[in-house]
mmCIF file of C-alpha atoms and ligand atoms in Angstrom:
data_model
loop_
_atom_site.group_PDB
_atom_site.id
_atom_site.type_symbol
_atom_site.label_atom_id
_atom_site.label_comp_id
_atom_site.label_asym_id
_atom_site.label_seq_id
_atom_site.Cartn_x
_atom_site.Cartn_y
_atom_site.Cartn_z
ATOM 1 C CA UNK A 1 103.256 102.751 127.518
ATOM 2 C CA UNK A 2 101.169 104.180 124.761
ATOM 3 C CA UNK A 3 104.030 106.424 123.732
ATOM 4 C CA UNK A 4 106.336 103.368 123.524
ATOM 5 C CA UNK A 5 103.802 101.711 121.254
ATOM 6 C CA UNK A 6 103.539 104.879 119.155
ATOM 7 C CA UNK A 7 107.336 104.963 118.835
ATOM 8 C CA UNK A 8 107.405 101.300 117.858
ATOM 9 C CA UNK A 9 104.740 101.804 115.177
ATOM 10 C CA UNK A 10 106.493 104.928 113.920
ATOM 11 C CA UNK A 11 109.843 103.111 113.709
ATOM 12 C CA UNK A 12 108.230 100.208 111.897
ATOM 13 C CA UNK A 13 106.538 102.524 109.427
ATOM 14 C CA UNK A 14 109.782 104.407 108.800
ATOM 15 C CA UNK A 15 111.560 101.112 108.197
ATOM 16 C CA UNK A 16 108.907 100.031 105.684
ATOM 17 C CA UNK A 17 109.125 103.408 103.929
ATOM 18 C CA UNK A 18 112.929 103.228 103.795
ATOM 19 C CA UNK A 19 112.820 99.733 102.320
ATOM 20 C CA UNK A 20 110.157 100.729 99.787
ATOM 21 C CA UNK A 21 112.140 103.797 98.700
ATOM 22 C CA UNK A 22 115.255 101.647 98.394
ATOM 23 C CA UNK A 23 113.500 99.020 96.266
ATOM 24 C CA UNK A 24 111.393 101.300 94.059
ATOM 25 C CA UNK A 25 113.462 104.491 93.847
ATOM 26 C CA UNK A 26 112.671 108.075 94.820
ATOM 27 C CA UNK A 27 110.394 108.903 91.881
ATOM 28 C CA UNK A 28 108.087 105.913 92.406
ATOM 29 C CA UNK A 29 108.163 106.315 96.192
ATOM 30 C CA UNK A 30 107.118 109.972 96.080
ATOM 31 C CA UNK A 31 104.302 109.202 93.637
ATOM 32 C CA UNK A 32 103.144 106.248 95.731
ATOM 33 C CA UNK A 33 102.815 108.668 98.648
ATOM 34 C CA UNK A 34 100.914 111.130 96.476
ATOM 35 C CA UNK A 35 99.205 109.363 93.554
ATOM 36 C CA UNK A 36 98.235 112.348 91.406
ATOM 37 C CA UNK A 37 95.393 112.089 88.874
ATOM 38 C CA UNK A 38 93.621 109.262 90.728
ATOM 39 C CA UNK A 39 89.863 109.149 90.273
ATOM 40 C CA UNK A 40 87.070 108.422 87.839
ATOM 41 C CA UNK A 41 85.850 110.906 85.218
ATOM 42 C CA UNK A 42 82.247 111.520 84.203
ATOM 43 C CA UNK A 43 81.580 111.037 80.496
ATOM 44 C CA UNK A 44 85.203 110.817 79.320
ATOM 45 C CA UNK A 45 86.046 111.182 75.624
ATOM 46 C CA UNK A 46 88.198 108.080 75.888
ATOM 47 C CA UNK A 47 88.016 105.272 78.453
ATOM 48 C CA UNK A 48 90.212 102.213 78.760
ATOM 49 C CA UNK A 49 89.702 99.327 81.163
ATOM 50 C CA UNK A 50 92.015 96.333 81.237
ATOM 51 C CA UNK A 51 92.607 93.460 83.618
ATOM 52 C CA UNK A 52 96.210 92.271 83.709
ATOM 53 C CA UNK A 53 97.461 88.712 84.029
ATOM 54 C CA UNK A 54 97.891 89.421 87.776
ATOM 55 C CA UNK A 55 94.098 89.887 88.034
ATOM 56 C CA UNK A 56 94.255 93.621 88.777
ATOM 57 C CA UNK A 57 92.161 96.065 86.783
ATOM 58 C CA UNK A 58 93.278 99.495 85.597
ATOM 59 C CA UNK A 59 91.095 102.211 84.106
ATOM 60 C CA UNK A 60 92.211 105.367 82.333
ATOM 61 C CA UNK A 61 89.940 108.280 81.459
ATOM 62 C CA UNK A 62 90.783 110.984 78.919
ATOM 63 C CA UNK A 63 89.113 114.275 78.096
ATOM 64 C CA UNK A 64 90.234 116.074 74.943
ATOM 65 C CA UNK A 65 90.074 119.679 73.859
ATOM 66 C CA UNK A 66 91.096 120.749 70.352
ATOM 67 C CA UNK A 67 92.532 117.285 69.683
ATOM 68 C CA UNK A 68 94.776 117.200 72.758
ATOM 69 C CA UNK A 69 94.332 115.655 76.205
ATOM 70 C CA UNK A 70 93.056 118.288 78.597
ATOM 71 C CA UNK A 71 92.354 115.986 81.558
ATOM 72 C CA UNK A 72 93.508 112.474 82.371
ATOM 73 C CA UNK A 73 92.768 110.302 85.383
ATOM 74 C CA UNK A 74 93.213 106.671 86.395
ATOM 75 C CA UNK A 75 91.786 104.093 88.770
ATOM 76 C CA UNK A 76 93.250 100.782 89.835
ATOM 77 C CA UNK A 77 92.340 98.051 92.276
ATOM 78 C CA UNK A 78 95.882 96.751 92.066
ATOM 79 C CA UNK A 79 99.197 97.094 93.830
ATOM 80 C CA UNK A 80 101.083 100.250 94.793
ATOM 81 C CA UNK A 81 103.116 100.018 91.594
ATOM 82 C CA UNK A 82 99.947 100.009 89.502
ATOM 83 C CA UNK A 83 98.869 103.270 91.179
ATOM 84 C CA UNK A 84 102.292 104.805 90.505
ATOM 85 C CA UNK A 85 102.245 103.651 86.870
ATOM 86 C CA UNK A 86 98.629 104.710 86.283
ATOM 87 C CA UNK A 87 99.435 108.101 87.748
ATOM 88 C CA UNK A 88 102.390 108.582 85.405
ATOM 89 C CA UNK A 89 100.402 107.300 82.410
ATOM 90 C CA UNK A 90 97.812 110.005 83.123
ATOM 91 C CA UNK A 91 100.467 112.665 83.662
ATOM 92 C CA UNK A 92 102.320 111.773 80.468
ATOM 93 C CA UNK A 93 99.053 111.912 78.501
ATOM 94 C CA UNK A 94 98.354 115.545 79.414
ATOM 95 C CA UNK A 95 98.596 117.988 76.489
ATOM 96 C CA UNK A 96 99.338 115.157 74.038
ATOM 97 C CA UNK A 97 97.625 114.495 70.729
ATOM 98 C CA UNK A 98 96.820 110.979 69.444
ATOM 99 C CA UNK A 99 100.190 110.430 67.697
ATOM 100 C CA UNK A 100 102.111 111.379 70.821
ATOM 101 C CA UNK A 101 99.859 109.234 73.008
ATOM 102 C CA UNK A 102 100.892 106.188 70.986
ATOM 103 C CA UNK A 103 104.410 106.660 72.359
ATOM 104 C CA UNK A 104 103.284 106.340 75.996
ATOM 105 C CA UNK A 105 103.988 102.668 76.547
ATOM 106 C CA UNK A 106 104.959 100.601 79.542
ATOM 107 C CA UNK A 107 108.594 101.140 78.553
ATOM 108 C CA UNK A 108 108.095 104.927 78.570
ATOM 109 C CA UNK A 109 106.604 104.712 82.065
ATOM 110 C CA UNK A 110 109.446 102.489 83.290
ATOM 111 C CA UNK A 111 111.937 104.980 81.877
ATOM 112 C CA UNK A 112 110.448 107.841 83.924
ATOM 113 C CA UNK A 113 110.604 105.692 87.036
ATOM 114 C CA UNK A 114 114.177 104.633 86.356
ATOM 115 C CA UNK A 115 112.858 101.051 86.266
ATOM 116 C CA UNK A 116 110.901 98.940 88.732
ATOM 117 C CA UNK A 117 111.728 95.640 90.400
ATOM 118 C CA UNK A 118 111.366 92.880 87.769
ATOM 119 C CA UNK A 119 108.241 91.447 89.390
ATOM 120 C CA UNK A 120 106.492 94.852 89.127
ATOM 121 C CA UNK A 121 107.378 95.724 85.531
ATOM 122 C CA UNK A 122 104.073 94.270 84.294
ATOM 123 C CA UNK A 123 102.257 97.005 86.279
ATOM 124 C CA UNK A 124 103.815 99.599 83.955
ATOM 125 C CA UNK A 125 102.799 97.599 80.877
ATOM 126 C CA UNK A 126 99.235 97.347 82.208
ATOM 127 C CA UNK A 127 99.133 101.155 82.599
ATOM 128 C CA UNK A 128 100.566 101.708 79.106
ATOM 129 C CA UNK A 129 98.147 99.264 77.493
ATOM 130 C CA UNK A 130 95.172 100.732 79.342
ATOM 131 C CA UNK A 131 96.119 104.189 78.078
ATOM 132 C CA UNK A 132 96.233 102.804 74.537
ATOM 133 C CA UNK A 133 92.752 101.342 75.080
ATOM 134 C CA UNK A 134 91.511 104.772 76.150
ATOM 135 C CA UNK A 135 93.070 106.334 73.041
ATOM 136 C CA UNK A 136 91.479 103.637 70.882
ATOM 137 C CA UNK A 137 88.078 104.364 72.429
ATOM 138 C CA UNK A 138 88.554 108.074 71.683
ATOM 139 C CA UNK A 139 89.574 107.395 68.073
ATOM 140 C CA UNK A 140 86.550 105.143 67.492
ATOM 141 C CA UNK A 141 84.261 107.893 68.795
ATOM 142 C CA UNK A 142 85.856 110.375 66.350
ATOM 143 C CA UNK A 143 84.859 108.330 63.305
ATOM 144 C CA UNK A 144 82.017 109.848 61.351
ATOM 145 C CA UNK A 145 78.819 107.903 61.988
ATOM 146 C CA UNK A 146 77.291 106.028 59.048
ATOM 147 C CA UNK A 147 73.926 107.396 58.098
HETATM 148 FE FE1 FES B 1 98.765 93.673 89.369
HETATM 149 FE FE2 FES B 1 100.724 95.430 89.920
HETATM 150 S S1 FES B 1 100.490 93.389 90.668
HETATM 151 S S2 FES B 1 99.063 95.650 88.551
#
């Protein structure tokens, strides 16, 4: 009996995974299963935090070394797509300098994913905009302090 229930649950889970992979594509599906770079960072050099129109909040943390991103992480309380997009925003930021970071937009994230369903595209824009907030925070901290 218990094995029948296990089989049922397993079949259901496989069906959900198949449908998710079909709808979101292989790249997003794999990253959803393994959301790299997730987590907070102590005393980041740049920190962005934005709440999207959907009500979900994304954070991106950057640590720089010699003017380039050495570590990048993200946090989100949002949907699976926001975790996928935050993860790719962090990955794309690695080893980049400020000028290159400006090019990491929601469109750049969508391109890597080969697109997302229309209703989830805003998750990529939230990740891109949060990364830009983190870069902005870093740039402000680089300004010489007035004496
Ligand atoms: Fe809010 Fe995806 S639905 S970030």
